Amino acid sequence: AKYNSNSLGPHHVSVSIGTRCKNAPFWVRVVGDALLYVTLTEEEPGRWAGSFTLPMEGKYQLESNWLPCDGEGKSESKYQEFEVTESNKSSPIEGNDNDNLFPISAWVTSEKVKIADSETKIENKYLWANLDKVTQGKDMTPLTGANNSIVLKESVVKDESTFYSSFQHVSNYELVCWFGSKSAESIRAAFLALRPQTFGHQRPFKFHYYPSTNFATPDSAWDHDKKGTFRKCKHILISIDEPDEPLSQLEYKKQVTTFISHLLKAFDEENTFPAYVWMFTVNEPPIGTKNCHSPYLKKTTDHPCNDVLKDIFKASSFPPRVQLLDNTDISLPGKDQWIDDTFAAIALRIFVTVGKGVKMWRDAGISGGIKGVTTNGVLKPNFDLVPY
Protein backbone atom coordinates (compact mmCIF):
# COMPACT_ATOMS: atom_id res chain seq x y z
CA ALA A 1 0.00 0.00 0.00
CA LYS A 2 1.08 3.55 -0.70
CA TYR A 3 1.19 6.13 2.07
CA ASN A 4 1.90 9.85 2.27
CA SER A 5 3.88 11.84 4.81
CA ASN A 6 4.49 15.51 5.56
CA SER A 7 7.82 14.87 7.26
CA LEU A 8 11.27 14.30 5.81
CA GLY A 9 12.02 12.17 8.83
CA PRO A 10 13.41 10.49 10.65
CA HIS A 11 11.49 7.45 9.41
CA HIS A 12 12.16 4.20 11.24
CA VAL A 13 12.78 0.83 9.63
CA SER A 14 12.83 -2.57 11.32
CA VAL A 15 13.58 -5.99 9.85
CA SER A 16 13.02 -9.41 11.41
CA ILE A 17 14.73 -12.54 10.12
CA GLY A 18 13.54 -16.02 11.00
CA THR A 19 15.80 -18.35 12.92
CA ARG A 20 16.09 -20.66 9.91
CA CYS A 21 18.14 -18.07 8.02
CA LYS A 22 20.03 -16.00 10.56
CA ASN A 23 22.66 -14.61 8.19
CA ALA A 24 20.60 -13.81 5.09
CA PRO A 25 22.39 -11.04 3.16
CA PHE A 26 20.09 -8.04 2.66
CA TRP A 27 20.10 -4.31 2.22
CA VAL A 28 17.51 -1.52 2.31
CA ARG A 29 17.59 1.77 0.46
CA VAL A 30 15.25 4.55 -0.62
CA VAL A 31 14.86 5.11 -4.37
CA GLY A 32 12.93 7.81 -6.20
CA ASP A 33 13.55 11.54 -6.56
CA ALA A 34 16.64 10.94 -4.44
CA LEU A 35 18.59 7.85 -3.53
CA LEU A 36 19.92 6.94 -0.10
CA TYR A 37 21.10 3.87 1.73
CA VAL A 38 19.45 2.88 5.01
CA THR A 39 22.00 1.53 7.46
CA LEU A 40 20.48 -0.99 9.87
CA THR A 41 22.02 -2.37 13.05
CA GLU A 42 21.36 -5.83 14.47
CA GLU A 43 19.90 -5.00 17.88
CA GLU A 44 19.56 -8.66 18.82
CA PRO A 45 19.78 -11.92 16.84
CA GLY A 46 17.41 -11.70 13.87
CA ARG A 47 16.16 -8.17 14.67
CA TRP A 48 17.54 -5.17 12.81
CA ALA A 49 16.60 -1.49 13.14
CA GLY A 50 17.57 1.87 11.66
CA SER A 51 16.18 5.13 10.40
CA PHE A 52 16.53 7.57 7.54
CA THR A 53 15.76 11.20 6.80
CA LEU A 54 14.85 12.14 3.25
CA PRO A 55 16.90 14.84 1.55
CA MET A 56 13.93 16.51 -0.17
CA GLU A 57 10.23 16.26 -0.96
CA GLY A 58 9.23 13.84 -3.65
CA LYS A 59 8.06 10.39 -4.63
CA TYR A 60 9.94 7.42 -3.23
CA GLN A 61 10.00 3.68 -2.73
CA LEU A 62 11.51 1.82 0.19
CA GLU A 63 13.46 -0.94 -1.57
CA SER A 64 14.34 -4.14 0.30
CA ASN A 65 16.70 -6.62 -1.32
CA TRP A 66 17.35 -10.17 -0.11
CA LEU A 67 19.74 -12.88 -1.16
CA PRO A 68 19.25 -16.59 -0.37
CA CYS A 69 20.51 -17.79 3.02
CA ASP A 70 23.82 -18.99 1.60
CA GLY A 71 24.38 -15.69 -0.20
CA GLU A 72 24.30 -17.37 -3.62
CA GLY A 73 21.75 -16.92 -6.38
CA LYS A 74 19.40 -14.18 -7.52
CA SER A 75 18.24 -11.49 -5.12
CA GLU A 76 14.60 -10.79 -4.34
CA SER A 77 13.34 -7.19 -4.12
CA LYS A 78 10.26 -5.68 -2.50
CA TYR A 79 9.03 -2.08 -2.70
CA GLN A 80 6.91 0.16 -0.48
CA GLU A 81 5.79 3.35 -2.22
CA PHE A 82 5.39 6.66 -0.38
CA GLU A 83 5.32 10.38 -1.09
CA VAL A 84 6.43 13.38 0.97
CA THR A 85 4.78 16.76 0.38
CA GLU A 86 4.53 20.02 2.33
CA SER A 87 7.44 18.82 4.41
CA ASN A 88 9.23 20.59 7.20
CA LYS A 89 12.18 21.76 5.13
CA SER A 90 14.24 22.48 8.22
CA SER A 91 14.49 18.78 8.99
CA PRO A 92 18.15 17.76 8.68
CA ILE A 93 19.15 14.97 6.35
CA GLU A 94 20.97 12.08 7.92
CA GLY A 95 24.30 12.39 6.25
CA ASN A 96 27.96 13.08 6.49
CA ASP A 97 29.18 16.66 6.28
CA ASN A 98 32.72 15.64 7.29
CA ASP A 99 33.18 18.32 9.93
CA ASN A 100 31.38 20.84 7.69
CA LEU A 101 34.05 20.63 5.00
CA PHE A 102 31.40 19.91 2.37
CA PRO A 103 27.85 21.07 1.66
CA ILE A 104 24.98 18.71 2.38
CA SER A 105 24.49 16.72 -0.83
CA ALA A 106 22.75 13.56 -1.96
CA TRP A 107 22.18 11.42 -5.03
CA VAL A 108 19.32 13.23 -6.77
CA THR A 109 17.53 12.21 -9.96
CA SER A 110 19.08 14.15 -12.84
CA GLU A 111 15.63 15.41 -13.86
CA LYS A 112 15.62 17.59 -10.72
CA VAL A 113 19.09 19.08 -11.31
CA LYS A 114 19.76 22.26 -13.31
CA ILE A 115 23.03 22.21 -15.23
CA ALA A 116 24.88 25.45 -16.01
CA ASP A 117 26.40 24.11 -19.22
CA SER A 118 23.51 23.37 -21.55
CA GLU A 119 25.87 21.62 -24.00
CA THR A 120 26.84 18.94 -21.48
CA LYS A 121 24.83 15.82 -22.17
CA ILE A 122 23.77 14.20 -18.91
CA GLU A 123 22.79 10.54 -19.24
CA ASN A 124 23.17 9.71 -15.55
CA LYS A 125 20.02 8.62 -13.75
CA TYR A 126 21.31 10.18 -10.52
CA LEU A 127 23.81 12.95 -9.80
CA TRP A 128 25.60 13.77 -6.55
CA ALA A 129 24.05 17.21 -6.03
CA ASN A 130 24.01 20.09 -3.54
CA LEU A 131 20.56 19.94 -1.94
CA ASP A 132 20.23 23.68 -1.41
CA LYS A 133 20.96 24.27 -5.10
CA VAL A 134 18.42 21.63 -6.08
CA THR A 135 15.59 22.98 -3.91
CA GLN A 136 16.35 26.57 -4.96
CA GLY A 137 16.47 25.62 -8.66
CA LYS A 138 20.00 27.00 -9.11
CA ASP A 139 22.48 25.94 -11.77
CA MET A 140 25.33 23.57 -10.97
CA THR A 141 28.60 23.12 -12.84
CA PRO A 142 29.43 19.68 -14.31
CA LEU A 143 33.03 18.44 -14.21
CA THR A 144 34.20 15.37 -16.09
CA GLY A 145 36.13 12.68 -14.24
CA ALA A 146 37.73 9.50 -15.51
CA ASN A 147 35.79 7.25 -17.90
CA ASN A 148 33.33 10.07 -18.73
CA SER A 149 32.06 10.25 -15.18
CA ILE A 150 30.31 13.40 -13.94
CA VAL A 151 30.53 15.31 -10.67
CA LEU A 152 28.87 18.64 -9.94
CA LYS A 153 31.33 21.15 -8.50
CA GLU A 154 28.81 22.64 -6.10
CA SER A 155 28.05 19.21 -4.61
CA VAL A 156 31.48 19.20 -2.93
CA VAL A 157 32.75 22.79 -2.97
CA LYS A 158 31.14 24.68 -0.12
CA ASP A 159 32.92 28.02 -0.50
CA GLU A 160 34.39 28.70 -3.93
CA SER A 161 36.78 31.48 -2.85
CA THR A 162 38.30 29.34 -0.08
CA PHE A 163 38.44 26.35 -2.42
CA TYR A 164 40.58 28.19 -4.98
CA SER A 165 42.66 30.19 -2.51
CA SER A 166 43.73 27.07 -0.58
CA PHE A 167 44.60 24.32 -3.05
CA GLN A 168 46.37 26.65 -5.46
CA HIS A 169 49.14 27.14 -2.87
CA VAL A 170 50.23 23.49 -2.85
CA SER A 171 53.97 23.79 -3.54
CA ASN A 172 56.04 21.54 -5.78
CA TYR A 173 57.53 19.97 -2.66
CA GLU A 174 54.25 19.18 -0.87
CA LEU A 175 53.49 15.95 -2.67
CA VAL A 176 50.03 14.37 -2.59
CA CYS A 177 50.31 10.57 -2.47
CA TRP A 178 47.68 7.89 -3.00
CA PHE A 179 48.53 4.68 -1.19
CA GLY A 180 46.62 1.45 -1.74
CA SER A 181 44.99 -0.93 -4.16
CA LYS A 182 42.96 -0.46 -7.33
CA SER A 183 40.55 1.81 -5.45
CA ALA A 184 43.35 4.29 -4.64
CA GLU A 185 44.55 4.17 -8.23
CA SER A 186 41.02 4.82 -9.55
CA ILE A 187 40.43 7.77 -7.20
CA ARG A 188 43.77 9.26 -8.28
CA ALA A 189 42.79 8.81 -11.96
CA ALA A 190 39.55 10.71 -11.28
CA PHE A 191 41.53 13.42 -9.47
CA LEU A 192 43.94 13.82 -12.41
CA ALA A 193 41.00 14.05 -14.83
CA LEU A 194 39.44 16.85 -12.73
CA ARG A 195 42.71 18.75 -12.24
CA PRO A 196 42.79 20.62 -15.62
CA GLN A 197 39.19 21.80 -15.02
CA THR A 198 39.93 23.17 -11.55
CA PHE A 199 43.64 23.78 -10.98
CA GLY A 200 45.33 23.51 -14.38
CA HIS A 201 48.43 25.31 -13.12
CA GLN A 202 49.12 22.55 -10.58
CA ARG A 203 51.48 20.25 -12.45
CA PRO A 204 50.72 16.50 -12.33
CA PHE A 205 54.23 15.44 -11.24
CA LYS A 206 53.39 16.20 -7.60
CA PHE A 207 50.52 13.66 -7.44
CA HIS A 208 51.97 10.18 -6.83
CA TYR A 209 50.60 6.64 -6.54
CA TYR A 210 52.11 3.95 -4.30
CA PRO A 211 50.50 0.53 -4.93
CA SER A 212 49.79 -1.75 -2.00
CA THR A 213 47.26 -4.44 -1.19
CA ASN A 214 47.91 -5.00 2.50
CA PHE A 215 48.74 -3.09 5.68
CA ALA A 216 51.16 -5.65 7.18
CA THR A 217 53.87 -5.48 4.48
CA PRO A 218 52.70 -2.41 2.52
CA ASP A 219 55.91 -1.67 0.61
CA SER A 220 56.93 -5.22 -0.29
CA ALA A 221 56.61 -4.56 -4.05
CA TRP A 222 58.51 -1.24 -3.99
CA ASP A 223 62.15 -0.89 -4.95
CA HIS A 224 64.65 1.01 -2.80
CA ASP A 225 64.11 4.32 -4.62
CA LYS A 226 60.33 4.15 -4.32
CA LYS A 227 60.59 3.39 -0.60
CA GLY A 228 62.77 6.48 -0.23
CA THR A 229 60.64 8.85 -2.31
CA PHE A 230 57.52 7.82 -0.39
CA ARG A 231 58.97 9.78 2.52
CA LYS A 232 58.63 12.96 0.45
CA CYS A 233 54.83 12.70 0.70
CA LYS A 234 53.07 15.48 2.59
CA HIS A 235 49.46 14.29 2.08
CA ILE A 236 48.94 10.51 2.33
CA LEU A 237 45.57 9.21 1.10
CA ILE A 238 44.91 5.56 1.98
CA SER A 239 42.43 3.26 0.21
CA ILE A 240 42.66 -0.54 0.07
CA ASP A 241 39.35 -1.95 -1.20
CA GLU A 242 41.02 -4.99 -2.82
CA PRO A 243 43.22 -6.62 -0.16
CA ASP A 244 45.52 -9.59 -0.76
CA GLU A 245 43.45 -11.74 1.54
CA PRO A 246 40.43 -11.23 3.78
CA LEU A 247 40.96 -10.41 7.45
CA SER A 248 38.79 -10.74 10.51
CA GLN A 249 37.49 -7.48 11.96
CA LEU A 250 39.95 -7.70 14.87
CA GLU A 251 42.94 -8.38 12.62
CA TYR A 252 41.88 -5.55 10.29
CA LYS A 253 41.73 -3.17 13.26
CA LYS A 254 45.14 -4.31 14.47
CA GLN A 255 46.79 -3.94 11.06
CA VAL A 256 45.26 -0.52 10.30
CA THR A 257 46.20 0.97 13.67
CA THR A 258 49.73 -0.48 13.48
CA PHE A 259 50.18 0.81 9.93
CA ILE A 260 49.08 4.33 10.83
CA SER A 261 51.33 4.29 13.90
CA HIS A 262 54.29 3.42 11.66
CA LEU A 263 53.36 6.26 9.30
CA LEU A 264 53.41 8.69 12.20
CA LYS A 265 56.92 7.51 13.11
CA ALA A 266 58.14 7.69 9.51
CA PHE A 267 56.68 11.17 9.11
CA ASP A 268 57.66 12.43 12.54
CA GLU A 269 56.13 15.86 13.08
CA GLU A 270 59.08 17.12 15.12
CA ASN A 271 61.90 16.00 12.84
CA THR A 272 60.47 15.85 9.31
CA PHE A 273 57.23 17.47 8.12
CA PRO A 274 53.75 17.30 9.70
CA ALA A 275 52.30 15.19 6.89
CA TYR A 276 48.54 14.72 6.82
CA VAL A 277 47.17 11.17 6.75
CA TRP A 278 43.66 10.50 5.40
CA MET A 279 42.17 7.04 5.78
CA PHE A 280 39.33 6.46 3.30
CA THR A 281 36.29 4.33 4.00
CA VAL A 282 35.85 1.20 1.87
CA ASN A 283 33.81 1.64 -1.32
CA GLU A 284 33.19 -2.07 -1.94
CA PRO A 285 29.48 -2.98 -1.60
CA PRO A 286 28.80 -4.68 1.76
CA ILE A 287 26.87 -7.56 0.21
CA GLY A 288 29.20 -10.36 -0.76
CA THR A 289 32.35 -9.02 0.85
CA LYS A 290 34.71 -11.54 2.41
CA ASN A 291 36.78 -8.95 4.24
CA CYS A 292 36.36 -8.06 7.92
CA HIS A 293 34.67 -11.37 8.69
CA SER A 294 34.13 -12.78 12.20
CA PRO A 295 32.72 -9.52 13.59
CA TYR A 296 33.50 -8.40 17.13
CA LEU A 297 31.42 -5.24 16.69
CA LYS A 298 27.65 -5.09 16.53
CA LYS A 299 26.67 -6.02 12.96
CA THR A 300 25.31 -3.40 10.57
CA THR A 301 24.40 -3.30 6.89
CA ASP A 302 27.38 -1.01 6.25
CA HIS A 303 30.61 -2.62 5.08
CA PRO A 304 32.08 -4.47 8.08
CA CYS A 305 35.49 -2.83 7.50
CA ASN A 306 33.82 0.58 7.68
CA ASP A 307 32.32 -0.42 11.02
CA VAL A 308 35.89 -1.04 12.20
CA LEU A 309 37.26 2.22 10.78
CA LYS A 310 34.52 4.26 12.41
CA ASP A 311 35.15 2.47 15.69
CA ILE A 312 38.91 3.15 15.45
CA PHE A 313 38.48 6.86 14.83
CA LYS A 314 35.65 7.27 17.32
CA ALA A 315 38.04 6.42 20.15
CA SER A 316 41.23 7.39 18.35
CA SER A 317 44.40 8.48 20.10
CA PHE A 318 45.86 9.60 16.77
CA PRO A 319 46.91 13.25 16.46
CA PRO A 320 44.63 15.65 14.55
CA ARG A 321 46.70 15.29 11.37
CA VAL A 322 45.31 11.74 11.01
CA GLN A 323 41.69 11.77 9.87
CA LEU A 324 39.02 9.41 8.51
CA LEU A 325 37.46 10.60 5.26
CA ASP A 326 34.02 9.01 5.50
CA ASN A 327 32.66 8.67 1.95
CA THR A 328 29.89 6.18 2.75
CA ASP A 329 27.25 8.82 2.01
CA ILE A 330 28.50 8.74 -1.59
CA SER A 331 29.46 5.09 -1.99
CA LEU A 332 26.68 3.10 -0.30
CA PRO A 333 23.48 4.17 -2.14
CA GLY A 334 24.62 3.16 -5.62
CA LYS A 335 25.78 -0.35 -4.61
CA ASP A 336 28.64 -0.11 -7.15
CA GLN A 337 26.26 0.78 -10.02
CA TRP A 338 28.07 4.01 -10.97
CA ILE A 339 31.43 3.59 -9.32
CA ASP A 340 33.21 6.05 -11.63
CA ASP A 341 30.84 8.86 -10.58
CA THR A 342 31.47 7.84 -6.97
CA PHE A 343 35.23 8.08 -7.48
CA ALA A 344 34.83 11.48 -9.17
CA ALA A 345 32.93 12.89 -6.18
CA ILE A 346 35.50 11.47 -3.76
CA ALA A 347 38.32 12.88 -5.89
CA LEU A 348 36.78 16.35 -5.80
CA ARG A 349 36.64 16.08 -2.01
CA ILE A 350 40.42 15.56 -2.05
CA PHE A 351 40.96 19.04 -3.52
CA VAL A 352 39.05 20.39 -0.51
CA THR A 353 40.81 18.30 2.15
CA VAL A 354 44.29 18.92 0.75
CA GLY A 355 43.51 22.63 0.44
CA LYS A 356 42.44 22.69 4.08
CA GLY A 357 45.74 21.09 5.11
CA VAL A 358 47.76 23.60 3.11
CA LYS A 359 45.86 26.51 4.66
CA MET A 360 46.51 25.13 8.15
CA TRP A 361 50.24 24.85 7.36
CA ARG A 362 50.39 28.40 6.04
CA ASP A 363 48.42 29.74 9.01
CA ALA A 364 51.04 28.07 11.24
CA GLY A 365 53.88 29.54 9.20
CA ILE A 366 54.85 26.18 7.64
CA SER A 367 55.83 25.60 4.01
CA GLY A 368 57.78 22.93 2.14
CA GLY A 369 60.57 23.89 -0.27
CA ILE A 370 63.50 22.49 -2.17
CA LYS A 371 65.85 22.86 0.81
CA GLY A 372 63.49 21.61 3.50
CA VAL A 373 60.60 22.78 5.68
CA THR A 374 60.39 26.39 6.79
CA THR A 375 58.52 27.17 10.01
CA ASN A 376 58.02 30.83 10.88
CA GLY A 377 61.08 31.78 8.87
CA VAL A 378 63.36 29.07 10.28
CA LEU A 379 64.57 26.47 7.77
CA LYS A 380 64.88 22.83 8.82
CA PRO A 381 67.02 21.08 6.16
CA ASN A 382 65.76 18.04 4.31
CA PHE A 383 66.28 14.68 6.00
CA ASP A 384 67.90 11.76 4.19
CA LEU A 385 65.37 9.78 2.15
CA VAL A 386 66.13 6.48 3.86
CA PRO A 387 63.36 3.86 3.62
CA TYR A 388 61.60 3.58 6.94
XYZ file of C-alpha atoms in Angstrom:
388
model
C 0.000 0.000 0.000
C 1.082 3.554 -0.701
C 1.191 6.132 2.071
C 1.897 9.854 2.270
C 3.884 11.844 4.807
C 4.489 15.507 5.562
C 7.822 14.865 7.258
C 11.272 14.298 5.810
C 12.023 12.172 8.825
C 13.413 10.489 10.650
C 11.486 7.451 9.410
C 12.157 4.203 11.244
C 12.780 0.825 9.633
C 12.832 -2.570 11.320
C 13.580 -5.987 9.852
C 13.025 -9.406 11.415
C 14.732 -12.536 10.115
C 13.542 -16.020 11.003
C 15.798 -18.350 12.919
C 16.086 -20.659 9.907
C 18.135 -18.073 8.025
C 20.032 -16.002 10.564
C 22.659 -14.606 8.188
C 20.599 -13.812 5.087
C 22.394 -11.043 3.164
C 20.093 -8.042 2.656
C 20.096 -4.307 2.221
C 17.514 -1.523 2.313
C 17.593 1.768 0.464
C 15.254 4.552 -0.622
C 14.864 5.111 -4.375
C 12.934 7.812 -6.200
C 13.554 11.537 -6.563
C 16.640 10.944 -4.439
C 18.588 7.848 -3.529
C 19.920 6.937 -0.102
C 21.095 3.870 1.733
C 19.447 2.878 5.009
C 22.004 1.532 7.461
C 20.484 -0.989 9.867
C 22.015 -2.373 13.054
C 21.357 -5.833 14.472
C 19.896 -5.002 17.877
C 19.556 -8.663 18.820
C 19.781 -11.923 16.841
C 17.414 -11.704 13.870
C 16.164 -8.172 14.674
C 17.542 -5.170 12.811
C 16.603 -1.491 13.145
C 17.567 1.868 11.660
C 16.185 5.134 10.397
C 16.532 7.571 7.539
C 15.756 11.197 6.798
C 14.846 12.144 3.248
C 16.900 14.844 1.550
C 13.928 16.508 -0.174
C 10.231 16.259 -0.956
C 9.229 13.840 -3.653
C 8.056 10.385 -4.627
C 9.941 7.419 -3.230
C 10.004 3.678 -2.730
C 11.513 1.818 0.186
C 13.460 -0.942 -1.573
C 14.336 -4.135 0.305
C 16.702 -6.618 -1.315
C 17.347 -10.168 -0.114
C 19.743 -12.882 -1.163
C 19.246 -16.588 -0.374
C 20.514 -17.793 3.019
C 23.823 -18.995 1.604
C 24.384 -15.694 -0.205
C 24.302 -17.374 -3.616
C 21.751 -16.922 -6.380
C 19.404 -14.180 -7.515
C 18.241 -11.489 -5.118
C 14.602 -10.791 -4.343
C 13.345 -7.195 -4.115
C 10.263 -5.678 -2.500
C 9.031 -2.080 -2.697
C 6.914 0.161 -0.483
C 5.787 3.354 -2.221
C 5.390 6.656 -0.384
C 5.324 10.375 -1.090
C 6.434 13.384 0.969
C 4.780 16.759 0.375
C 4.528 20.021 2.331
C 7.438 18.816 4.414
C 9.227 20.591 7.199
C 12.179 21.759 5.126
C 14.245 22.478 8.224
C 14.493 18.777 8.991
C 18.148 17.757 8.676
C 19.151 14.966 6.354
C 20.967 12.077 7.921
C 24.304 12.393 6.249
C 27.957 13.080 6.490
C 29.179 16.655 6.280
C 32.724 15.641 7.289
C 33.177 18.320 9.930
C 31.382 20.839 7.694
C 34.048 20.625 4.999
C 31.404 19.910 2.365
C 27.852 21.069 1.658
C 24.978 18.706 2.381
C 24.495 16.722 -0.828
C 22.746 13.564 -1.964
C 22.181 11.417 -5.029
C 19.317 13.234 -6.771
C 17.528 12.212 -9.956
C 19.077 14.147 -12.844
C 15.628 15.415 -13.862
C 15.619 17.590 -10.724
C 19.088 19.077 -11.309
C 19.761 22.264 -13.309
C 23.030 22.208 -15.235
C 24.880 25.449 -16.007
C 26.402 24.110 -19.222
C 23.507 23.365 -21.553
C 25.865 21.623 -24.005
C 26.842 18.944 -21.484
C 24.827 15.821 -22.166
C 23.767 14.199 -18.908
C 22.792 10.543 -19.236
C 23.165 9.705 -15.550
C 20.017 8.618 -13.753
C 21.308 10.184 -10.519
C 23.806 12.954 -9.798
C 25.605 13.768 -6.548
C 24.054 17.207 -6.026
C 24.014 20.087 -3.535
C 20.559 19.938 -1.939
C 20.232 23.684 -1.408
C 20.961 24.274 -5.099
C 18.417 21.626 -6.082
C 15.594 22.976 -3.907
C 16.350 26.571 -4.963
C 16.470 25.620 -8.655
C 19.998 27.002 -9.114
C 22.476 25.945 -11.772
C 25.330 23.575 -10.967
C 28.599 23.122 -12.837
C 29.430 19.683 -14.307
C 33.025 18.442 -14.209
C 34.201 15.368 -16.094
C 36.126 12.684 -14.238
C 37.735 9.501 -15.512
C 35.787 7.252 -17.899
C 33.326 10.075 -18.732
C 32.061 10.248 -15.176
C 30.307 13.396 -13.945
C 30.531 15.310 -10.667
C 28.873 18.643 -9.941
C 31.334 21.149 -8.497
C 28.807 22.644 -6.098
C 28.045 19.208 -4.614
C 31.477 19.201 -2.928
C 32.754 22.790 -2.970
C 31.138 24.681 -0.116
C 32.924 28.021 -0.498
C 34.393 28.704 -3.928
C 36.780 31.476 -2.855
C 38.296 29.337 -0.081
C 38.436 26.351 -2.424
C 40.576 28.190 -4.979
C 42.663 30.194 -2.508
C 43.727 27.069 -0.576
C 44.602 24.318 -3.049
C 46.367 26.654 -5.464
C 49.139 27.140 -2.869
C 50.227 23.489 -2.847
C 53.966 23.794 -3.537
C 56.044 21.536 -5.784
C 57.530 19.969 -2.660
C 54.251 19.179 -0.870
C 53.489 15.949 -2.674
C 50.033 14.369 -2.591
C 50.312 10.566 -2.472
C 47.682 7.888 -2.996
C 48.525 4.685 -1.189
C 46.625 1.455 -1.742
C 44.986 -0.927 -4.157
C 42.962 -0.455 -7.334
C 40.547 1.815 -5.446
C 43.346 4.292 -4.637
C 44.553 4.173 -8.233
C 41.021 4.823 -9.549
C 40.433 7.769 -7.198
C 43.770 9.259 -8.284
C 42.786 8.809 -11.964
C 39.551 10.705 -11.278
C 41.532 13.416 -9.475
C 43.939 13.818 -12.409
C 41.000 14.055 -14.827
C 39.443 16.848 -12.727
C 42.714 18.754 -12.235
C 42.786 20.616 -15.618
C 39.192 21.801 -15.023
C 39.932 23.170 -11.546
C 43.642 23.783 -10.982
C 45.327 23.509 -14.382
C 48.433 25.313 -13.125
C 49.125 22.548 -10.579
C 51.484 20.250 -12.451
C 50.722 16.498 -12.331
C 54.231 15.436 -11.237
C 53.389 16.198 -7.596
C 50.524 13.656 -7.437
C 51.969 10.178 -6.830
C 50.600 6.639 -6.542
C 52.108 3.949 -4.295
C 50.503 0.531 -4.930
C 49.795 -1.754 -2.005
C 47.260 -4.441 -1.186
C 47.910 -5.005 2.503
C 48.740 -3.095 5.677
C 51.155 -5.645 7.179
C 53.871 -5.480 4.476
C 52.702 -2.415 2.524
C 55.914 -1.669 0.611
C 56.931 -5.224 -0.290
C 56.611 -4.558 -4.049
C 58.508 -1.244 -3.989
C 62.155 -0.888 -4.947
C 64.649 1.007 -2.802
C 64.113 4.320 -4.621
C 60.326 4.152 -4.321
C 60.594 3.394 -0.601
C 62.765 6.475 -0.234
C 60.636 8.851 -2.313
C 57.523 7.821 -0.387
C 58.971 9.777 2.522
C 58.625 12.957 0.446
C 54.829 12.698 0.699
C 53.066 15.485 2.588
C 49.462 14.292 2.081
C 48.940 10.514 2.332
C 45.574 9.209 1.096
C 44.913 5.557 1.981
C 42.431 3.261 0.214
C 42.657 -0.544 0.072
C 39.353 -1.950 -1.202
C 41.016 -4.989 -2.819
C 43.222 -6.624 -0.157
C 45.516 -9.587 -0.762
C 43.445 -11.739 1.542
C 40.425 -11.228 3.785
C 40.963 -10.411 7.450
C 38.792 -10.737 10.505
C 37.488 -7.485 11.965
C 39.950 -7.704 14.871
C 42.936 -8.383 12.616
C 41.877 -5.555 10.294
C 41.725 -3.170 13.263
C 45.138 -4.314 14.470
C 46.791 -3.937 11.056
C 45.262 -0.515 10.302
C 46.201 0.974 13.673
C 49.733 -0.476 13.484
C 50.183 0.807 9.933
C 49.084 4.335 10.831
C 51.332 4.292 13.900
C 54.288 3.422 11.659
C 53.364 6.256 9.296
C 53.415 8.695 12.196
C 56.917 7.506 13.114
C 58.144 7.687 9.510
C 56.681 11.174 9.111
C 57.659 12.426 12.541
C 56.133 15.857 13.078
C 59.083 17.118 15.119
C 61.900 15.997 12.840
C 60.466 15.847 9.311
C 57.227 17.465 8.120
C 53.746 17.304 9.699
C 52.300 15.189 6.888
C 48.536 14.722 6.815
C 47.169 11.170 6.746
C 43.656 10.502 5.405
C 42.174 7.036 5.783
C 39.326 6.461 3.301
C 36.286 4.329 4.002
C 35.847 1.201 1.873
C 33.814 1.639 -1.321
C 33.189 -2.067 -1.941
C 29.483 -2.983 -1.598
C 28.802 -4.679 1.758
C 26.875 -7.561 0.205
C 29.202 -10.364 -0.762
C 32.353 -9.016 0.847
C 34.710 -11.545 2.412
C 36.782 -8.952 4.242
C 36.364 -8.062 7.921
C 34.674 -11.370 8.694
C 34.129 -12.777 12.199
C 32.716 -9.523 13.585
C 33.499 -8.403 17.126
C 31.423 -5.242 16.690
C 27.648 -5.091 16.526
C 26.671 -6.016 12.962
C 25.308 -3.400 10.574
C 24.396 -3.303 6.891
C 27.380 -1.007 6.252
C 30.612 -2.621 5.076
C 32.084 -4.474 8.084
C 35.488 -2.831 7.497
C 33.823 0.583 7.683
C 32.321 -0.419 11.023
C 35.894 -1.038 12.197
C 37.258 2.217 10.776
C 34.522 4.261 12.415
C 35.151 2.470 15.695
C 38.906 3.153 15.446
C 38.479 6.864 14.825
C 35.651 7.267 17.315
C 38.036 6.417 20.149
C 41.231 7.389 18.353
C 44.403 8.484 20.099
C 45.860 9.599 16.769
C 46.914 13.248 16.462
C 44.633 15.646 14.547
C 46.703 15.286 11.367
C 45.305 11.736 11.011
C 41.686 11.767 9.872
C 39.020 9.410 8.507
C 37.463 10.601 5.256
C 34.023 9.009 5.497
C 32.664 8.671 1.954
C 29.890 6.179 2.747
C 27.247 8.821 2.013
C 28.498 8.743 -1.590
C 29.460 5.089 -1.994
C 26.676 3.104 -0.301
C 23.478 4.170 -2.138
C 24.620 3.158 -5.619
C 25.776 -0.346 -4.614
C 28.645 -0.106 -7.146
C 26.264 0.775 -10.017
C 28.073 4.009 -10.966
C 31.430 3.591 -9.317
C 33.209 6.054 -11.628
C 30.836 8.857 -10.580
C 31.470 7.839 -6.967
C 35.234 8.079 -7.478
C 34.832 11.477 -9.169
C 32.925 12.890 -6.184
C 35.503 11.471 -3.759
C 38.323 12.885 -5.888
C 36.783 16.346 -5.804
C 36.645 16.076 -2.011
C 40.422 15.563 -2.053
C 40.963 19.037 -3.524
C 39.050 20.393 -0.512
C 40.806 18.305 2.150
C 44.294 18.923 0.749
C 43.511 22.628 0.440
C 42.439 22.687 4.080
C 45.735 21.090 5.108
C 47.763 23.601 3.111
C 45.861 26.506 4.659
C 46.514 25.126 8.149
C 50.238 24.854 7.364
C 50.385 28.402 6.038
C 48.423 29.742 9.012
C 51.040 28.073 11.241
C 53.881 29.539 9.198
C 54.847 26.177 7.637
C 55.828 25.598 4.013
C 57.779 22.928 2.145
C 60.567 23.894 -0.268
C 63.499 22.491 -2.167
C 65.854 22.862 0.807
C 63.490 21.612 3.498
C 60.602 22.780 5.678
C 60.389 26.390 6.793
C 58.523 27.165 10.007
C 58.024 30.833 10.883
C 61.075 31.781 8.867
C 63.364 29.067 10.278
C 64.573 26.470 7.768
C 64.883 22.834 8.824
C 67.020 21.079 6.164
C 65.756 18.042 4.310
C 66.285 14.677 5.995
C 67.904 11.757 4.194
C 65.368 9.783 2.151
C 66.127 6.480 3.857
C 63.364 3.856 3.625
C 61.604 3.579 6.944
